[in-house]
């Protein structure tokens, strides 16, 4: 008899499908965490005439990203995978870039966040398709909801940037 630590999830998914889903989801966790960190940085460091509104907007967004990261990590664990949890893992895996040491103005912050949300949207569309091809509908459904969240945030950022 196997011990609980050795038991694989019996989810009606092959090891190969579970492994591919975990790979996709852990890459997304890294992207979301880098975006979370960037958004929190901008929350702390925004200044200018829109300070109050942007400070609150960024706070709402990083809180939403935090919830998304937690949901993704728990889903990965449910699939029997290991959820990344270190900065080194996130930076090794992310498809986003940072602007370390740069002090940006509010419009640059908004534009950077919009670019990242749009990058994640594009990646999500590809990943949802890949998960559908391997018939992993649970992960695909999760990512569809996350895509909707990023689309809404992107729209808000784009509207805020409009002149």
CSV table of C-alpha atoms in Angstrom, one decimal:
chain,number,residue,atom,x,y,z
A,1,UNK,CA,0.0,0.0,0.0
A,2,UNK,CA,1.4,3.4,-0.9
A,3,UNK,CA,1.7,6.2,1.6
A,4,UNK,CA,-0.2,9.4,1.1
A,5,UNK,CA,3.0,11.2,0.0
A,6,UNK,CA,3.5,8.7,-2.8
A,7,UNK,CA,-0.1,8.6,-4.1
A,8,UNK,CA,-0.8,10.3,-7.4
A,9,UNK,CA,-4.0,12.1,-7.9
A,10,UNK,CA,-6.6,9.9,-9.6
A,11,UNK,CA,-8.3,12.6,-11.7
A,12,UNK,CA,-9.0,10.7,-15.0
A,13,UNK,CA,-6.0,12.4,-16.5
A,14,UNK,CA,-2.8,10.7,-17.7
A,15,UNK,CA,0.5,11.6,-16.1
A,16,UNK,CA,1.5,13.3,-19.4
A,17,UNK,CA,-1.7,15.5,-19.4
A,18,UNK,CA,-1.3,16.4,-15.8
A,19,UNK,CA,2.4,17.2,-16.4
A,20,UNK,CA,1.6,19.5,-19.3
A,21,UNK,CA,-1.1,21.3,-17.4
A,22,UNK,CA,1.2,21.8,-14.4
A,23,UNK,CA,3.9,23.2,-16.7
A,24,UNK,CA,1.5,25.7,-18.3
A,25,UNK,CA,0.1,26.7,-14.9
A,26,UNK,CA,3.5,27.1,-13.2
A,27,UNK,CA,4.7,29.4,-16.1
A,28,UNK,CA,1.5,31.4,-15.6
A,29,UNK,CA,2.2,31.6,-11.8
A,30,UNK,CA,5.6,33.1,-12.5
A,31,UNK,CA,4.1,35.7,-14.9
A,32,UNK,CA,1.4,36.6,-12.5
A,33,UNK,CA,3.9,36.9,-9.6
A,34,UNK,CA,6.2,39.2,-11.6
A,35,UNK,CA,3.2,41.3,-12.6
A,36,UNK,CA,2.0,41.4,-9.0
A,37,UNK,CA,5.4,42.6,-7.9
A,38,UNK,CA,5.5,45.3,-10.6
A,39,UNK,CA,2.0,46.5,-9.7
A,40,UNK,CA,2.8,46.6,-6.0
A,41,UNK,CA,6.0,48.6,-6.8
A,42,UNK,CA,4.0,51.1,-8.9
A,43,UNK,CA,1.5,51.3,-6.0
A,44,UNK,CA,4.3,52.3,-3.7
A,45,UNK,CA,6.1,54.7,-6.0
A,46,UNK,CA,3.5,56.4,-8.2
A,47,UNK,CA,3.4,60.2,-7.9
A,48,UNK,CA,1.8,63.1,-9.7
A,49,UNK,CA,-1.6,64.6,-10.1
A,50,UNK,CA,-3.3,61.2,-10.4
A,51,UNK,CA,-1.5,59.8,-7.4
A,52,UNK,CA,-4.5,59.0,-5.2
A,53,UNK,CA,-6.5,57.4,-8.0
A,54,UNK,CA,-3.6,55.3,-9.3
A,55,UNK,CA,-2.5,54.3,-5.9
A,56,UNK,CA,-5.9,52.8,-5.3
A,57,UNK,CA,-6.2,51.3,-8.8
A,58,UNK,CA,-2.8,49.6,-8.4
A,59,UNK,CA,-3.8,48.3,-5.0
A,60,UNK,CA,-7.0,46.8,-6.3
A,61,UNK,CA,-5.1,45.2,-9.1
A,62,UNK,CA,-2.3,43.6,-7.0
A,63,UNK,CA,-4.9,42.2,-4.6
A,64,UNK,CA,-6.7,40.6,-7.6
A,65,UNK,CA,-3.4,39.2,-8.9
A,66,UNK,CA,-2.6,37.8,-5.4
A,67,UNK,CA,-5.9,35.9,-5.4
A,68,UNK,CA,-5.1,34.6,-8.9
A,69,UNK,CA,-1.7,33.4,-7.9
A,70,UNK,CA,-3.1,31.6,-4.9
A,71,UNK,CA,-5.8,29.9,-7.0
A,72,UNK,CA,-3.3,28.8,-9.6
A,73,UNK,CA,-0.9,27.4,-7.0
A,74,UNK,CA,-3.7,25.5,-5.3
A,75,UNK,CA,-4.8,24.1,-8.7
A,76,UNK,CA,-1.3,23.0,-9.5
A,77,UNK,CA,-1.1,21.2,-6.1
A,78,UNK,CA,-4.5,19.6,-6.9
A,79,UNK,CA,-3.0,18.2,-10.1
A,80,UNK,CA,-0.2,16.7,-8.1
A,81,UNK,CA,2.4,19.3,-9.1
A,82,UNK,CA,4.7,21.5,-7.2
A,83,UNK,CA,3.7,25.1,-7.0
A,84,UNK,CA,6.7,27.4,-7.5
A,85,UNK,CA,7.2,29.8,-4.5
A,86,UNK,CA,10.6,31.4,-4.8
A,87,UNK,CA,11.7,34.6,-6.6
A,88,UNK,CA,14.4,32.5,-8.3
A,89,UNK,CA,11.8,30.1,-9.7
A,90,UNK,CA,9.6,33.0,-10.8
A,91,UNK,CA,12.4,34.9,-12.6
A,92,UNK,CA,13.7,31.7,-14.3
A,93,UNK,CA,10.2,30.9,-15.7
A,94,UNK,CA,8.5,34.2,-16.3
A,95,UNK,CA,7.9,35.6,-19.8
A,96,UNK,CA,7.6,39.2,-18.5
A,97,UNK,CA,10.4,41.6,-18.0
A,98,UNK,CA,11.2,44.0,-15.1
A,99,UNK,CA,12.5,47.5,-15.1
A,100,UNK,CA,14.8,47.2,-12.1
A,101,UNK,CA,16.2,50.4,-10.8
A,102,UNK,CA,14.1,52.6,-13.1
A,103,UNK,CA,11.9,55.4,-11.7
A,104,UNK,CA,9.0,55.7,-14.1
A,105,UNK,CA,6.3,58.4,-14.3
A,106,UNK,CA,2.7,57.4,-13.9
A,107,UNK,CA,2.0,57.1,-17.7
A,108,UNK,CA,5.0,54.8,-18.1
A,109,UNK,CA,3.8,52.7,-15.2
A,110,UNK,CA,0.3,52.4,-16.8
A,111,UNK,CA,1.8,51.5,-20.2
A,112,UNK,CA,4.1,48.9,-18.7
A,113,UNK,CA,1.2,47.2,-16.9
A,114,UNK,CA,-1.0,47.3,-19.9
A,115,UNK,CA,1.7,45.7,-22.0
A,116,UNK,CA,2.1,42.9,-19.4
A,117,UNK,CA,-1.6,42.3,-19.1
A,118,UNK,CA,-1.8,42.1,-22.9
A,119,UNK,CA,1.2,39.7,-23.0
A,120,UNK,CA,-0.5,37.5,-20.5
A,121,UNK,CA,-3.8,37.6,-22.5
A,122,UNK,CA,-2.0,36.5,-25.6
A,123,UNK,CA,-0.2,33.7,-23.7
A,124,UNK,CA,-3.5,32.6,-22.1
A,125,UNK,CA,-5.2,32.2,-25.4
A,126,UNK,CA,-2.4,30.0,-26.7
A,127,UNK,CA,-2.4,28.0,-23.4
A,128,UNK,CA,-6.2,27.5,-23.4
A,129,UNK,CA,-5.9,26.1,-26.9
A,130,UNK,CA,-3.1,23.8,-25.8
A,131,UNK,CA,-5.1,22.5,-22.9
A,132,UNK,CA,-8.2,22.0,-25.0
A,133,UNK,CA,-6.1,19.9,-27.4
A,134,UNK,CA,-5.0,17.5,-24.6
A,135,UNK,CA,-8.6,17.5,-23.2
A,136,UNK,CA,-7.7,19.2,-19.9
A,137,UNK,CA,-10.9,21.1,-19.6
A,138,UNK,CA,-10.5,22.0,-15.9
A,139,UNK,CA,-7.3,23.9,-16.4
A,140,UNK,CA,-8.6,25.5,-19.6
A,141,UNK,CA,-11.7,26.7,-17.8
A,142,UNK,CA,-9.6,28.2,-15.0
A,143,UNK,CA,-7.5,30.0,-17.5
A,144,UNK,CA,-10.5,31.3,-19.3
A,145,UNK,CA,-11.7,33.1,-16.2
A,146,UNK,CA,-8.2,34.5,-15.6
A,147,UNK,CA,-8.2,35.7,-19.2
A,148,UNK,CA,-11.4,37.6,-18.6
A,149,UNK,CA,-9.9,39.3,-15.5
A,150,UNK,CA,-6.8,40.4,-17.5
A,151,UNK,CA,-9.0,41.7,-20.3
A,152,UNK,CA,-11.0,43.8,-17.9
A,153,UNK,CA,-7.8,45.2,-16.2
A,154,UNK,CA,-6.3,45.9,-19.7
A,155,UNK,CA,-9.4,47.8,-20.7
A,156,UNK,CA,-9.2,49.9,-17.4
A,157,UNK,CA,-5.5,50.6,-18.0
A,158,UNK,CA,-6.1,51.6,-21.6
A,159,UNK,CA,-9.0,53.9,-20.6
A,160,UNK,CA,-6.8,55.5,-17.9
A,161,UNK,CA,-4.0,56.1,-20.5
A,162,UNK,CA,-6.4,57.7,-23.0
A,163,UNK,CA,-6.1,61.4,-23.4
